[in-house]
Amino acid sequence: MSDSRDRDNRESRKRSLEETLIKVSDSLERAKIAEYVNLLNRPARLIWLNIVGGLARGAGLAVGFTLLGAMIIYVLTRSYILNLPIIGNFLGELVWIIQQYLKGKG
């Protein structure tokens, strides 16, 4: 009787371990560990991907900062904040510099 109970206990543990192993295997597949290891084994590809990613992040940062700066300048020049002496003079000079630059280019 204890022999059958031990056998049932072992079968239950075996099923539990099997289910856990399947869950771990699925998690590893979803995490794409094999692709990551493959990438680590090819350092030239890893370097290339990092260079391309860095260039993309840098370009995105430059474009984003330019658009943000342009929007801020536009809003400030269109608002009544130009009536403030310190900020108004600064923005007036900034607008003048930009206009001179655009005249020189055109």
XYZ file of C-alpha atoms in Angstrom:
106
model
C 0.000 0.000 0.000
C 2.785 2.431 0.823
C 4.454 1.313 -2.404
C 1.492 2.475 -4.489
C 1.327 5.713 -2.514
C 5.035 6.335 -3.203
C 4.502 5.562 -6.868
C 1.556 7.995 -7.026
C 3.618 10.623 -5.232
C 6.500 10.162 -7.695
C 4.137 10.375 -10.665
C 2.606 13.537 -9.267
C 6.028 15.114 -8.743
C 7.093 13.982 -12.200
C 4.031 15.653 -13.781
C 4.652 18.790 -11.749
C 8.301 18.937 -12.828
C 7.298 18.313 -16.424
C 4.801 21.183 -16.332
C 7.393 23.462 -14.751
C 9.930 22.490 -17.402
C 7.439 23.275 -20.152
C 6.720 26.683 -18.597
C 10.442 27.480 -18.342
C 10.983 26.344 -21.924
C 8.146 28.559 -23.147
C 9.527 31.503 -21.175
C 12.968 31.041 -22.706
C 11.449 30.876 -26.168
C 9.504 34.072 -25.560
C 12.644 35.783 -24.235
C 14.505 34.759 -27.410
C 17.525 33.601 -25.452
C 18.777 31.573 -28.421
C 18.837 34.669 -30.632
C 20.644 36.625 -27.930
C 23.291 33.917 -27.534
C 23.666 33.766 -31.318
C 24.169 37.533 -31.360
C 26.813 37.311 -28.639
C 28.661 34.700 -30.687
C 28.834 37.148 -33.621
C 30.494 40.285 -32.207
C 30.735 42.022 -35.599
C 26.949 41.885 -35.989
C 26.490 43.056 -32.405
C 28.759 46.054 -33.031
C 26.979 46.860 -36.304
C 23.544 46.728 -34.660
C 24.737 48.982 -31.838
C 26.178 51.518 -34.302
C 22.958 51.622 -36.319
C 20.879 51.872 -33.145
C 23.059 54.692 -31.825
C 22.767 56.623 -35.080
C 18.993 56.223 -35.061
C 18.751 57.404 -31.452
C 21.033 60.362 -32.186
C 19.039 61.396 -35.252
C 15.793 61.077 -33.327
C 17.171 63.160 -30.496
C 18.377 65.868 -32.894
C 15.077 66.034 -34.767
C 13.055 65.988 -31.557
C 15.122 68.709 -29.914
C 14.941 70.864 -33.045
C 11.161 70.541 -33.249
C 10.749 71.202 -29.541
C 12.984 74.272 -29.708
C 11.166 75.591 -32.775
C 7.796 75.135 -31.088
C 8.962 76.916 -27.949
C 10.371 79.834 -29.944
C 7.198 80.026 -32.026
C 4.946 80.040 -28.978
C 7.065 82.615 -27.187
C 7.247 84.946 -30.174
C 3.501 84.696 -30.792
C 2.545 85.264 -27.192
C 2.614 88.420 -25.145
C 5.727 87.335 -23.322
C 7.686 89.692 -25.592
C 6.468 92.485 -23.339
C 8.763 91.273 -20.556
C 12.011 93.268 -20.819
C 14.632 90.557 -20.255
C 12.977 87.706 -22.114
C 11.601 90.039 -24.781
C 15.047 91.443 -25.615
C 16.566 87.976 -25.717
C 13.852 86.599 -27.970
C 13.963 89.697 -30.144
C 17.692 89.216 -30.697
C 17.180 85.518 -31.343
C 14.482 86.202 -33.936
C 16.681 88.869 -35.557
C 19.624 86.433 -35.766
C 17.421 83.763 -37.324
C 15.990 86.234 -39.843
C 19.481 87.433 -40.804
C 20.594 83.846 -41.264
C 17.602 83.065 -43.464
C 18.184 86.218 -45.553
C 21.814 85.227 -46.062
C 20.822 81.747 -47.156
C 18.112 82.848 -49.601
